[in-house]
């Protein structure tokens, strides 16, 4: 929803600087004169900055690239790019220029409530969706855009808005949604647990770069304040902003949808995108790569070679220009493992764990005291997954040294052959609490010969209103991943009760017991790729 880190902002500004532009300029500079008549440079796409009418009478700050060879009376396919959370209108300027170079009219605008655009932050609410249609209307009236060839795209917040807009505007023929969300509740409230660092960062960035509306202020306060009596209202608010709730409309409109995300996205974890992808019935593509929120797309915002953006351009070319470039004949699910450099293609998400699943029995009963961080955790927002992306250095823990009073630990035997984990690891266990409310976090580690565990995946789980001393079953999906466990290593499941990524709900002195009843054994199911 946001790419508001300093690095992302600098990237966008550098992209503009590389093109010799400044936000206040009304038009791109003219091409430099040729050194000799025989070396006349190719014309550049024309850039203009515009005030664009938004819904409800506000003004959106936007910019427009048109092809350099635009001829009177000729129409060109249109791509609209809403900005990410907290980003100004120059965010996509490098990619917009490339698209215009290949024959598109490209309109990018600062989403309402941010920077110099009018209105308040609505978090992809109805006014944001109406803005998209309003920008399309404006582009059709003021640029050589073709009403029959319209695409939407964006990163993070722009991706979420684009997906929702495709449910409401049947003119949209293609969507590229990168590092976005389809289910906002599943993204930041998975396992009924608030994702503290993600929500806190979003809130802070909203106040720094925009104007949160009263509804957002209330929702954010209730969410971070753990006001359980407001839970249903918060869920309903999120459903109205989730494309997964409007998938039937998206399917009916028939837009071709490309989704891209990172395995370690700490804002919008990959599970919710994978589930949404399976519900789409039109042309579709799903790409997962190593990294964190929007890091897979970041270099492309500088105009550097980037396979995420390359495929985005190919997607638009296929479904807006009709080019037979082969993207529609490739396997629709493309994954890059966190452990290797190549892509793997699958027919659908269900085929990702095509090698079956390995079930690890959690036969021993484990008892833990709550309220203490054992040392096992999911890392730090952005930093940990970026280290995993570029240095293959995920969060680690010394599994033999984890304090057993505060962490439950189960380990497999050493593997003679490598295990290629692909998809969603699932935990089934039985929990007996001493208090009615509580939180625990499950972690799957790849444990080497020295006992150092590298984090494979994790997920939180929170319960409320349970009877103390009474056992209940839990089924928990960990965040989807693609990770190779080397031969000679083992897997370890660790459960503790405190993680800086999440808000925990364990009363002081609470204890949890994890057991494996004979009639309902506990286990971890690990999906594997075919050898």
Short mmCIF file of C-alpha atoms in Angstrom, two decimals:
data_model
loop_
_atom_site.label_atom_id
_atom_site.label_comp_id
_atom_site.label_asym_id
_atom_site.label_seq_id
_atom_site.Cartn_x
_atom_site.Cartn_y
_atom_site.Cartn_z
CA UNK A 1 0.00 0.00 0.00
CA UNK A 2 2.85 2.35 0.33
CA UNK A 3 6.43 2.32 -0.81
CA UNK A 4 7.26 5.21 1.42
CA UNK A 5 10.76 4.35 2.49
CA UNK A 6 13.42 6.93 1.90
CA UNK A 7 15.07 4.65 -0.63
CA UNK A 8 11.90 4.40 -2.69
CA UNK A 9 11.36 8.14 -2.67
CA UNK A 10 14.96 8.75 -3.69
CA UNK A 11 14.58 6.19 -6.48
CA UNK A 12 11.62 8.03 -7.95
CA UNK A 13 13.36 11.39 -7.69
CA UNK A 14 16.50 10.01 -9.31
CA UNK A 15 14.38 8.63 -12.12
CA UNK A 16 13.04 12.12 -12.75
CA UNK A 17 16.50 13.64 -12.50
CA UNK A 18 17.85 11.12 -15.00
CA UNK A 19 15.28 12.40 -17.47
CA UNK A 20 16.15 16.02 -16.78
CA UNK A 21 12.73 16.75 -15.25
CA UNK A 22 11.41 18.52 -12.20
CA UNK A 23 7.89 18.22 -10.75
CA UNK A 24 7.09 21.89 -11.48
CA UNK A 25 7.97 21.67 -15.17
CA UNK A 26 5.05 22.00 -17.53
CA UNK A 27 6.72 20.20 -20.42
CA UNK A 28 9.74 17.99 -21.07
CA UNK A 29 12.82 19.69 -22.42
CA UNK A 30 13.27 19.53 -26.17
CA UNK A 31 15.75 16.95 -27.49
CA UNK A 32 19.32 18.23 -27.74
CA UNK A 33 20.30 19.40 -31.23
CA UNK A 34 22.24 16.95 -33.31
CA UNK A 35 26.00 17.33 -33.46
CA UNK A 36 25.83 16.79 -37.20
CA UNK A 37 22.92 16.66 -39.64
CA UNK A 38 23.51 12.94 -40.22
CA UNK A 39 23.16 12.10 -36.50
CA UNK A 40 19.73 13.52 -35.71
CA UNK A 41 18.52 11.94 -32.46
CA UNK A 42 15.27 10.07 -32.18
CA UNK A 43 12.39 12.12 -30.89
CA UNK A 44 11.43 11.66 -27.25
CA UNK A 45 7.91 11.12 -25.91
CA UNK A 46 6.26 14.35 -24.87
CA UNK A 47 5.68 14.88 -21.13
CA UNK A 48 3.24 17.40 -19.71
CA UNK A 49 2.08 18.01 -16.15
CA UNK A 50 -1.66 18.54 -15.68
CA UNK A 51 -4.32 19.23 -13.09
CA UNK A 52 -6.88 16.47 -13.60
CA UNK A 53 -10.42 16.64 -12.16
CA UNK A 54 -11.05 13.94 -9.57
CA UNK A 55 -14.33 12.74 -8.14
CA UNK A 56 -16.18 15.07 -5.79
CA UNK A 57 -14.65 18.18 -7.34
CA UNK A 58 -11.05 17.71 -6.14
CA UNK A 59 -7.94 18.19 -8.28
CA UNK A 60 -5.45 15.39 -8.91
CA UNK A 61 -1.87 16.24 -9.83
CA UNK A 62 -0.90 14.20 -12.85
CA UNK A 63 1.46 13.88 -15.75
CA UNK A 64 0.99 12.60 -19.28
CA UNK A 65 3.42 10.99 -21.69
CA UNK A 66 2.36 10.78 -25.32
CA UNK A 67 4.28 8.99 -28.09
CA UNK A 68 6.82 11.21 -29.86
CA UNK A 69 5.35 10.41 -33.26
CA UNK A 70 1.72 11.01 -32.24
CA UNK A 71 -0.17 12.00 -35.36
CA UNK A 72 -3.40 13.94 -35.63
CA UNK A 73 -6.39 11.64 -35.74
CA UNK A 74 -4.43 8.58 -34.57
CA UNK A 75 -5.38 6.82 -31.33
CA UNK A 76 -3.05 5.02 -28.93
CA UNK A 77 -3.67 2.56 -26.12
CA UNK A 78 -3.98 4.22 -22.71
CA UNK A 79 -2.34 3.17 -19.43
CA UNK A 80 -3.32 4.85 -16.15
CA UNK A 81 -0.93 4.55 -13.18
CA UNK A 82 -2.18 5.65 -9.71
CA UNK A 83 0.73 6.30 -7.36
CA UNK A 84 1.78 4.22 -4.39
CA UNK A 85 1.00 5.17 -0.80
CA UNK A 86 2.88 8.37 0.01
CA UNK A 87 4.47 8.78 -3.42
CA UNK A 88 4.21 11.84 -5.73
CA UNK A 89 3.23 11.82 -9.39
CA UNK A 90 6.79 11.37 -10.68
CA UNK A 91 7.01 7.86 -9.21
CA UNK A 92 6.52 6.04 -12.52
CA UNK A 93 8.20 8.57 -14.79
CA UNK A 94 10.94 6.24 -16.08
CA UNK A 95 8.54 3.39 -16.84
CA UNK A 96 5.93 5.76 -18.28
CA UNK A 97 8.49 7.11 -20.71
CA UNK A 98 9.42 3.60 -21.82
CA UNK A 99 5.77 2.75 -22.37
CA UNK A 100 5.25 5.94 -24.37
CA UNK A 101 8.34 5.06 -26.41
CA UNK A 102 6.56 1.87 -27.44
CA UNK A 103 3.34 3.63 -28.42
CA UNK A 104 1.21 4.23 -25.32
CA UNK A 105 -0.43 7.28 -23.84
CA UNK A 106 0.48 7.06 -20.14
CA UNK A 107 -1.26 9.07 -17.42
CA UNK A 108 0.10 8.92 -13.87
CA UNK A 109 -1.38 10.85 -10.98
CA UNK A 110 -0.84 11.34 -7.27
CA UNK A 111 -3.54 9.46 -5.41
CA UNK A 112 -6.04 11.64 -3.57
CA UNK A 113 -5.07 12.86 -0.12
CA UNK A 114 -1.31 12.73 -0.81
CA UNK A 115 1.11 15.55 -1.62
CA UNK A 116 -0.52 18.20 -3.83
CA UNK A 117 -3.56 16.21 -4.92
CA UNK A 118 -6.79 17.28 -3.26
CA UNK A 119 -9.06 15.40 -0.90
CA UNK A 120 -8.23 13.12 2.00
CA UNK A 121 -6.73 9.63 2.15
CA UNK A 122 -9.58 7.17 1.57
CA UNK A 123 -7.51 3.92 1.47
CA UNK A 124 -8.85 2.76 -1.90
CA UNK A 125 -12.40 3.72 -0.95
CA UNK A 126 -15.16 4.62 -3.42
CA UNK A 127 -13.75 8.12 -4.14
CA UNK A 128 -10.41 6.57 -5.17
CA UNK A 129 -12.15 4.17 -7.53
CA UNK A 130 -14.22 7.00 -8.98
CA UNK A 131 -10.97 8.94 -9.49
CA UNK A 132 -9.68 6.22 -11.80
CA UNK A 133 -12.75 6.42 -14.03
CA UNK A 134 -12.53 10.22 -13.92
CA UNK A 135 -8.89 10.13 -15.05
CA UNK A 136 -9.83 7.77 -17.89
CA UNK A 137 -12.60 10.17 -18.95
CA UNK A 138 -10.19 13.08 -18.87
CA UNK A 139 -7.55 11.20 -20.87
CA UNK A 140 -10.05 10.25 -23.56
CA UNK A 141 -11.07 13.90 -23.87
CA UNK A 142 -7.60 15.49 -23.75
CA UNK A 143 -5.14 12.97 -25.20
CA UNK A 144 -5.04 10.71 -28.27
CA UNK A 145 -6.10 7.74 -26.09
CA UNK A 146 -8.11 4.88 -27.54
CA UNK A 147 -11.31 4.14 -25.61
CA UNK A 148 -11.16 0.49 -26.64
CA UNK A 149 -7.63 -0.15 -25.32
CA UNK A 150 -7.33 0.92 -21.68
CA UNK A 151 -5.03 -0.54 -19.04
CA UNK A 152 -4.39 0.12 -15.36
CA UNK A 153 -1.27 -0.56 -13.34
CA UNK A 154 0.72 0.34 -10.31
CA UNK A 155 2.82 -0.68 -7.37
CA UNK A 156 1.42 -1.28 -3.87
CA UNK A 157 -1.41 1.23 -3.27
CA UNK A 158 -1.61 1.82 -7.02
CA UNK A 159 -1.97 -1.92 -7.53
CA UNK A 160 -4.80 -2.23 -5.03
CA UNK A 161 -6.67 0.71 -6.54
CA UNK A 162 -6.19 -0.69 -10.05
CA UNK A 163 -7.65 -4.09 -9.14
CA UNK A 164 -10.68 -2.50 -7.49
CA UNK A 165 -11.21 -0.10 -10.38
CA UNK A 166 -11.23 -3.00 -12.85
CA UNK A 167 -14.30 -4.32 -11.02
CA UNK A 168 -16.17 -1.04 -11.52
CA UNK A 169 -15.09 0.19 -14.96
CA UNK A 170 -15.72 -2.29 -17.80
CA UNK A 171 -13.58 -0.18 -20.16
CA UNK A 172 -10.44 -1.59 -18.50
CA UNK A 173 -8.95 -4.38 -20.62
CA UNK A 174 -5.69 -5.12 -18.77
CA UNK A 175 -4.33 -4.70 -15.23
CA UNK A 176 -0.81 -5.06 -13.83
CA UNK A 177 -0.91 -5.09 -10.01
CA UNK A 178 2.55 -5.26 -8.42
CA UNK A 179 3.14 -5.72 -4.68
CA UNK A 180 -0.50 -5.01 -3.99
CA UNK A 181 -3.31 -6.54 -2.04
CA UNK A 182 -6.44 -8.44 -2.98
CA UNK A 183 -7.57 -8.97 0.62
CA UNK A 184 -6.55 -6.16 2.96
CA UNK A 185 -7.77 -8.00 6.07
CA UNK A 186 -5.77 -11.12 5.25
CA UNK A 187 -2.79 -8.85 4.59
CA UNK A 188 -2.49 -6.92 7.85
CA UNK A 189 -4.79 -8.91 10.15
CA UNK A 190 -3.96 -12.50 9.23
CA UNK A 191 -4.56 -15.05 11.95
CA UNK A 192 -6.70 -12.39 13.66
CA UNK A 193 -3.45 -10.67 14.59
CA UNK A 194 -2.53 -7.04 13.90
CA UNK A 195 0.63 -6.70 11.83
CA UNK A 196 2.09 -3.96 14.01
CA UNK A 197 5.10 -2.78 12.03
CA UNK A 198 3.25 -2.78 8.70
CA UNK A 199 0.20 -0.89 10.00
CA UNK A 200 2.32 1.52 12.02
CA UNK A 201 4.51 2.32 9.03
CA UNK A 202 1.46 2.91 6.82
CA UNK A 203 -0.09 5.23 9.37
CA UNK A 204 3.10 7.21 9.89
CA UNK A 205 3.70 7.56 6.16
CA UNK A 206 0.13 8.70 5.64
CA UNK A 207 0.49 11.50 8.17
CA UNK A 208 3.91 12.54 6.80
CA UNK A 209 2.94 12.72 3.13
CA UNK A 210 -0.82 13.24 3.12
CA UNK A 211 -4.05 14.01 4.90
CA UNK A 212 -5.78 11.02 6.51
CA UNK A 213 -9.54 11.39 6.61
CA UNK A 214 -11.55 10.95 9.83
CA UNK A 215 -12.58 7.43 8.86
CA UNK A 216 -8.96 6.32 8.43
CA UNK A 217 -7.96 7.98 11.70
CA UNK A 218 -10.71 6.08 13.51
CA UNK A 219 -9.93 2.75 11.87
CA UNK A 220 -6.19 3.08 12.49
CA UNK A 221 -6.75 4.04 16.12
CA UNK A 222 -9.11 1.11 16.71
CA UNK A 223 -6.76 -1.30 14.93
CA UNK A 224 -3.55 -0.36 16.71
CA UNK A 225 -5.45 0.11 19.98
CA UNK A 226 -6.70 -3.50 19.84
CA UNK A 227 -10.31 -2.45 20.33
CA UNK A 228 -11.93 -5.83 19.95
CA UNK A 229 -15.43 -4.41 20.17
CA UNK A 230 -14.69 -2.61 16.88
CA UNK A 231 -13.36 -5.70 15.14
CA UNK A 232 -16.38 -6.39 12.94
CA UNK A 233 -16.58 -2.77 11.83
CA UNK A 234 -12.90 -2.87 10.87
CA UNK A 235 -13.41 -6.10 8.91
CA UNK A 236 -16.35 -4.63 7.02
CA UNK A 237 -14.27 -1.54 6.23
CA UNK A 238 -11.55 -3.79 4.84
CA UNK A 239 -13.91 -5.91 2.77
CA UNK A 240 -15.10 -2.84 0.90
CA UNK A 241 -11.48 -2.23 -0.06
CA UNK A 242 -10.61 -5.79 -1.09
CA UNK A 243 -10.72 -6.94 -4.71
CA UNK A 244 -11.27 -10.50 -3.47
CA UNK A 245 -14.75 -9.40 -2.41
CA UNK A 246 -15.45 -8.16 -5.95
CA UNK A 247 -13.84 -10.92 -7.99
CA UNK A 248 -17.15 -11.77 -9.68
CA UNK A 249 -17.34 -8.24 -11.10
CA UNK A 250 -13.72 -8.41 -12.24
CA UNK A 251 -14.38 -11.72 -13.96
CA UNK A 252 -17.55 -10.38 -15.57
CA UNK A 253 -15.69 -7.37 -16.97
CA UNK A 254 -13.03 -9.69 -18.35
CA UNK A 255 -9.84 -7.69 -17.81
CA UNK A 256 -6.56 -9.59 -18.22
CA UNK A 257 -4.91 -9.47 -14.77
CA UNK A 258 -1.20 -9.83 -13.98
CA UNK A 259 -0.23 -10.07 -10.29
CA UNK A 260 3.30 -9.77 -8.91
CA UNK A 261 4.58 -9.96 -5.36
CA UNK A 262 7.53 -10.96 -3.18
CA UNK A 263 7.82 -13.98 -0.90
CA UNK A 264 8.86 -11.84 2.04
CA UNK A 265 6.38 -8.99 1.61
CA UNK A 266 5.84 -7.82 5.19
CA UNK A 267 2.95 -5.54 4.20
CA UNK A 268 0.97 -7.73 1.78
CA UNK A 269 2.08 -11.36 2.26
CA UNK A 270 1.80 -13.57 -0.84
CA UNK A 271 -0.92 -15.98 0.35
CA UNK A 272 -3.77 -13.58 -0.32
CA UNK A 273 -2.60 -12.91 -3.90
CA UNK A 274 -2.34 -16.63 -4.61
CA UNK A 275 -5.89 -17.27 -3.40
CA UNK A 276 -7.21 -14.36 -5.44
CA UNK A 277 -5.37 -15.57 -8.55
CA UNK A 278 -7.15 -18.93 -8.34
CA UNK A 279 -10.53 -17.17 -8.36
CA UNK A 280 -9.86 -15.22 -11.55
CA UNK A 281 -11.38 -16.74 -14.68
CA UNK A 282 -10.01 -14.44 -17.40
CA UNK A 283 -6.46 -14.19 -18.75
CA UNK A 284 -4.18 -14.13 -15.73
CA UNK A 285 -0.58 -14.37 -14.59
CA UNK A 286 1.03 -14.67 -11.12
CA UNK A 287 4.69 -13.92 -10.39
CA UNK A 288 6.44 -14.39 -7.04
CA UNK A 289 10.06 -13.45 -6.40
CA UNK A 290 12.41 -13.03 -3.42
CA UNK A 291 12.27 -9.70 -1.59
CA UNK A 292 10.01 -7.50 0.50
CA UNK A 293 7.31 -4.99 -0.28
CA UNK A 294 7.94 -3.43 -3.72
CA UNK A 295 11.65 -4.30 -3.73
CA UNK A 296 11.26 -6.49 -6.83
CA UNK A 297 10.02 -3.46 -8.80
CA UNK A 298 12.30 -0.81 -7.29
CA UNK A 299 15.15 -0.81 -9.80
CA UNK A 300 12.67 -0.52 -12.65
CA UNK A 301 11.49 2.82 -11.26
CA UNK A 302 14.98 4.09 -12.13
CA UNK A 303 14.58 2.77 -15.64
CA UNK A 304 17.10 -0.01 -15.00
CA UNK A 305 16.62 -3.50 -16.48
CA UNK A 306 13.99 -5.25 -14.39
CA UNK A 307 12.19 -8.47 -15.30
CA UNK A 308 9.09 -7.51 -13.31
CA UNK A 309 8.56 -4.41 -15.43
CA UNK A 310 9.64 -6.22 -18.61
CA UNK A 311 6.82 -8.71 -18.10
CA UNK A 312 4.42 -5.90 -17.20
CA UNK A 313 5.14 -4.26 -20.56
CA UNK A 314 4.71 -7.59 -22.34
CA UNK A 315 1.34 -8.05 -20.60
CA UNK A 316 0.11 -4.67 -21.77
CA UNK A 317 1.46 -5.29 -25.27
CA UNK A 318 -0.43 -8.58 -25.51
CA UNK A 319 -3.78 -7.39 -24.19
CA UNK A 320 -3.86 -3.76 -25.32
CA UNK A 321 -1.98 -3.99 -28.62
CA UNK A 322 -2.75 -7.59 -29.50
CA UNK A 323 0.92 -8.48 -29.96
CA UNK A 324 1.69 -12.20 -30.12
CA UNK A 325 4.69 -12.00 -27.81
CA UNK A 326 4.19 -15.38 -26.14
CA UNK A 327 3.34 -14.22 -22.64
CA UNK A 328 -0.11 -15.79 -22.87
CA UNK A 329 1.35 -19.17 -23.85
CA UNK A 330 3.82 -19.32 -20.95
CA UNK A 331 2.93 -21.09 -17.71
CA UNK A 332 0.67 -18.57 -15.92
CA UNK A 333 2.37 -19.03 -12.54
CA UNK A 334 6.04 -18.00 -12.51
CA UNK A 335 8.07 -18.44 -9.33
CA UNK A 336 11.65 -17.63 -8.46
CA UNK A 337 13.00 -19.56 -5.48
CA UNK A 338 14.68 -17.71 -2.64
CA UNK A 339 17.52 -20.25 -2.93
CA UNK A 340 18.16 -20.35 -6.68
CA UNK A 341 18.21 -17.85 -9.53
CA UNK A 342 15.91 -19.37 -12.12
CA UNK A 343 12.18 -19.22 -12.73
CA UNK A 344 9.82 -22.16 -12.46
CA UNK A 345 6.57 -22.31 -14.38
CA UNK A 346 3.33 -23.92 -13.19
CA UNK A 347 -0.09 -24.32 -14.75
CA UNK A 348 -1.83 -22.93 -11.66
CA UNK A 349 -1.21 -22.29 -7.96
CA UNK A 350 -2.47 -25.75 -7.00
CA UNK A 351 0.34 -27.28 -9.05
CA UNK A 352 3.07 -25.45 -7.14
CA UNK A 353 3.38 -28.20 -4.52
CA UNK A 354 3.15 -30.85 -7.25
CA UNK A 355 5.60 -33.14 -5.48
CA UNK A 356 3.11 -33.75 -2.70
CA UNK A 357 3.51 -32.78 0.92
CA UNK A 358 5.71 -34.09 3.68
CA UNK A 359 3.98 -34.37 7.03
CA UNK A 360 6.11 -33.80 10.12
CA UNK A 361 4.54 -35.18 13.27
CA UNK A 362 4.48 -32.90 16.33
CA UNK A 363 4.06 -35.76 18.75
CA UNK A 364 5.60 -34.33 21.92
CA UNK A 365 3.54 -32.07 24.16
CA UNK A 366 5.15 -28.65 24.72
CA UNK A 367 4.36 -26.07 27.40
CA UNK A 368 5.42 -22.40 27.10
CA UNK A 369 5.13 -19.29 29.22
CA UNK A 370 3.86 -16.23 27.34
CA UNK A 371 4.98 -12.59 27.29
CA UNK A 372 8.68 -13.29 26.63
CA UNK A 373 10.39 -13.15 23.23
CA UNK A 374 12.34 -16.39 22.87
CA UNK A 375 14.64 -15.02 20.17
CA UNK A 376 12.75 -16.61 17.31
CA UNK A 377 11.08 -13.91 15.22
CA UNK A 378 10.09 -12.94 11.70
CA UNK A 379 12.65 -10.17 11.35
CA UNK A 380 12.32 -6.43 10.75
CA UNK A 381 9.98 -4.76 8.29
CA UNK A 382 11.73 -4.38 4.88
CA UNK A 383 15.27 -4.97 6.16
CA UNK A 384 15.13 -8.72 6.77
CA UNK A 385 13.54 -9.72 3.48
CA UNK A 386 15.77 -7.35 1.52
CA UNK A 387 18.79 -9.09 3.05
CA UNK A 388 17.24 -12.39 2.04
CA UNK A 389 16.65 -11.08 -1.49
CA UNK A 390 20.15 -9.78 -2.15
CA UNK A 391 22.37 -11.75 0.24
CA UNK A 392 20.26 -14.89 0.87
CA UNK A 393 20.48 -14.00 4.56
CA UNK A 394 17.04 -14.47 6.18
CA UNK A 395 16.47 -14.02 9.92
CA UNK A 396 18.27 -16.68 11.94
CA UNK A 397 18.07 -18.30 15.36
CA UNK A 398 20.21 -20.81 17.21
CA UNK A 399 17.56 -23.49 17.58
CA UNK A 400 19.37 -25.58 20.28
CA UNK A 401 19.77 -22.43 22.41
CA UNK A 402 16.17 -21.25 22.26
CA UNK A 403 14.84 -21.16 25.85
CA UNK A 404 12.38 -24.02 26.08
CA UNK A 405 10.35 -22.27 28.77
CA UNK A 406 9.33 -19.67 26.17
CA UNK A 407 9.57 -21.59 22.87
CA UNK A 408 8.11 -24.92 21.78
CA UNK A 409 10.46 -26.73 19.40
CA UNK A 410 10.00 -29.79 17.19
CA UNK A 411 12.62 -31.00 14.70
CA UNK A 412 12.71 -33.47 11.83
CA UNK A 413 15.51 -35.88 11.21
CA UNK A 414 18.38 -34.89 8.92
CA UNK A 415 17.51 -35.13 5.26
CA UNK A 416 19.60 -37.28 2.92
CA UNK A 417 18.33 -35.29 -0.04
CA UNK A 418 17.46 -31.65 -0.52
CA UNK A 419 13.86 -30.60 0.05
CA UNK A 420 12.46 -27.97 -2.32
CA UNK A 421 9.62 -26.32 -0.41
CA UNK A 422 7.05 -24.69 -2.70
CA UNK A 423 3.76 -23.16 -1.65
CA UNK A 424 2.02 -22.86 1.70
CA UNK A 425 3.16 -24.71 4.82
CA UNK A 426 0.22 -25.67 7.05
CA UNK A 427 0.23 -26.24 10.80
CA UNK A 428 -2.38 -28.29 12.65
CA UNK A 429 -2.17 -28.47 16.42
CA UNK A 430 -4.15 -28.50 19.65
CA UNK A 431 -3.77 -25.60 22.08
CA UNK A 432 -4.77 -25.41 25.74
CA UNK A 433 -4.56 -21.89 27.20
CA UNK A 434 -4.60 -20.75 30.81
CA UNK A 435 -6.35 -17.51 29.81
CA UNK A 436 -9.23 -16.74 27.46
CA UNK A 437 -7.14 -14.62 25.08
CA UNK A 438 -3.73 -15.20 23.59
CA UNK A 439 -1.33 -15.03 20.66
CA UNK A 440 1.35 -17.34 19.34
CA UNK A 441 3.61 -17.21 16.30
CA UNK A 442 4.75 -20.29 14.37
CA UNK A 443 8.11 -20.33 12.57
CA UNK A 444 9.57 -22.90 10.20
CA UNK A 445 13.38 -23.01 10.16
CA UNK A 446 15.99 -24.66 7.95
CA UNK A 447 18.47 -25.92 10.53
CA UNK A 448 22.09 -26.54 9.54
CA UNK A 449 24.64 -28.89 11.16
CA UNK A 450 25.61 -26.28 13.76
CA UNK A 451 22.02 -25.70 14.83
CA UNK A 452 21.64 -22.31 13.16
CA UNK A 453 18.14 -22.01 11.78
CA UNK A 454 17.34 -19.87 8.74
CA UNK A 455 13.74 -18.67 8.62
CA UNK A 456 11.68 -20.38 5.93
CA UNK A 457 8.29 -18.91 6.86
CA UNK A 458 6.14 -17.76 9.76
CA UNK A 459 2.61 -16.67 10.67
CA UNK A 460 0.78 -15.38 13.77
CA UNK A 461 -2.40 -16.67 15.38
CA UNK A 462 -4.61 -14.92 17.97
CA UNK A 463 -7.64 -16.23 19.85
CA UNK A 464 -10.23 -14.53 22.04
CA UNK A 465 -12.99 -15.79 24.28
CA UNK A 466 -11.65 -19.32 24.83
CA UNK A 467 -12.34 -21.25 28.01
CA UNK A 468 -9.18 -21.47 30.15
CA UNK A 469 -8.00 -25.04 30.52
CA UNK A 470 -10.07 -26.29 27.59
CA UNK A 471 -8.20 -27.51 24.48
CA UNK A 472 -9.11 -26.39 20.97
CA UNK A 473 -7.79 -27.20 17.52
CA UNK A 474 -5.87 -24.72 15.36
CA UNK A 475 -5.24 -24.77 11.62
CA UNK A 476 -2.76 -22.10 10.55
CA UNK A 477 -1.28 -21.41 7.11
CA UNK A 478 2.22 -19.96 7.17
CA UNK A 479 3.14 -17.37 4.55
CA UNK A 480 3.74 -18.98 1.15
CA UNK A 481 7.33 -19.39 0.03
CA UNK A 482 9.82 -21.14 -2.26
CA UNK A 483 12.89 -22.33 -0.38
CA UNK A 484 15.39 -25.17 -0.83
CA UNK A 485 16.56 -27.07 2.27
CA UNK A 486 20.01 -28.55 1.58
CA UNK A 487 20.83 -32.21 2.15
CA UNK A 488 22.17 -32.77 5.65
CA UNK A 489 19.88 -30.14 7.13
CA UNK A 490 16.64 -30.58 9.04
CA UNK A 491 13.42 -28.64 9.51
CA UNK A 492 12.33 -27.21 12.84
CA UNK A 493 8.97 -25.82 13.87
CA UNK A 494 9.25 -23.23 16.64
CA UNK A 495 6.32 -21.59 18.43
CA UNK A 496 6.59 -18.66 20.79
CA UNK A 497 4.32 -15.83 21.93
CA UNK A 498 6.08 -12.54 21.15
CA UNK A 499 7.28 -11.10 17.84
CA UNK A 500 8.03 -7.42 17.11
CA UNK A 501 6.19 -7.70 13.78
CA UNK A 502 2.84 -8.31 15.48
CA UNK A 503 0.64 -7.14 18.34
CA UNK A 504 0.28 -9.92 20.89
CA UNK A 505 -2.70 -10.49 23.17
CA UNK A 506 -1.26 -12.61 25.97
CA UNK A 507 -2.31 -11.53 29.47
CA UNK A 508 0.44 -11.34 32.07
CA UNK A 509 1.28 -14.80 33.36
CA UNK A 510 -0.48 -16.63 30.51
CA UNK A 511 0.71 -20.09 29.50
CA UNK A 512 0.04 -22.25 26.44
CA UNK A 513 0.26 -26.01 26.01
CA UNK A 514 0.61 -27.57 22.55
CA UNK A 515 -0.40 -31.22 22.44
CA UNK A 516 -1.07 -34.00 19.96
CA UNK A 517 -4.14 -36.02 20.96
CA UNK A 518 -4.25 -39.59 19.68
CA UNK A 519 -7.56 -38.89 17.93
CA UNK A 520 -6.32 -35.64 16.35
CA UNK A 521 -2.53 -35.70 15.90
CA UNK A 522 -0.62 -32.46 15.45
CA UNK A 523 1.57 -31.98 12.39
CA UNK A 524 3.18 -29.60 9.93
CA UNK A 525 2.42 -30.22 6.26
CA UNK A 526 5.26 -29.07 3.99
CA UNK A 527 4.49 -28.81 0.22
CA UNK A 528 7.33 -29.97 -2.04
CA UNK A 529 8.26 -29.53 -5.67
CA UNK A 530 8.73 -32.67 -7.73
CA UNK A 531 12.33 -33.87 -7.64
#
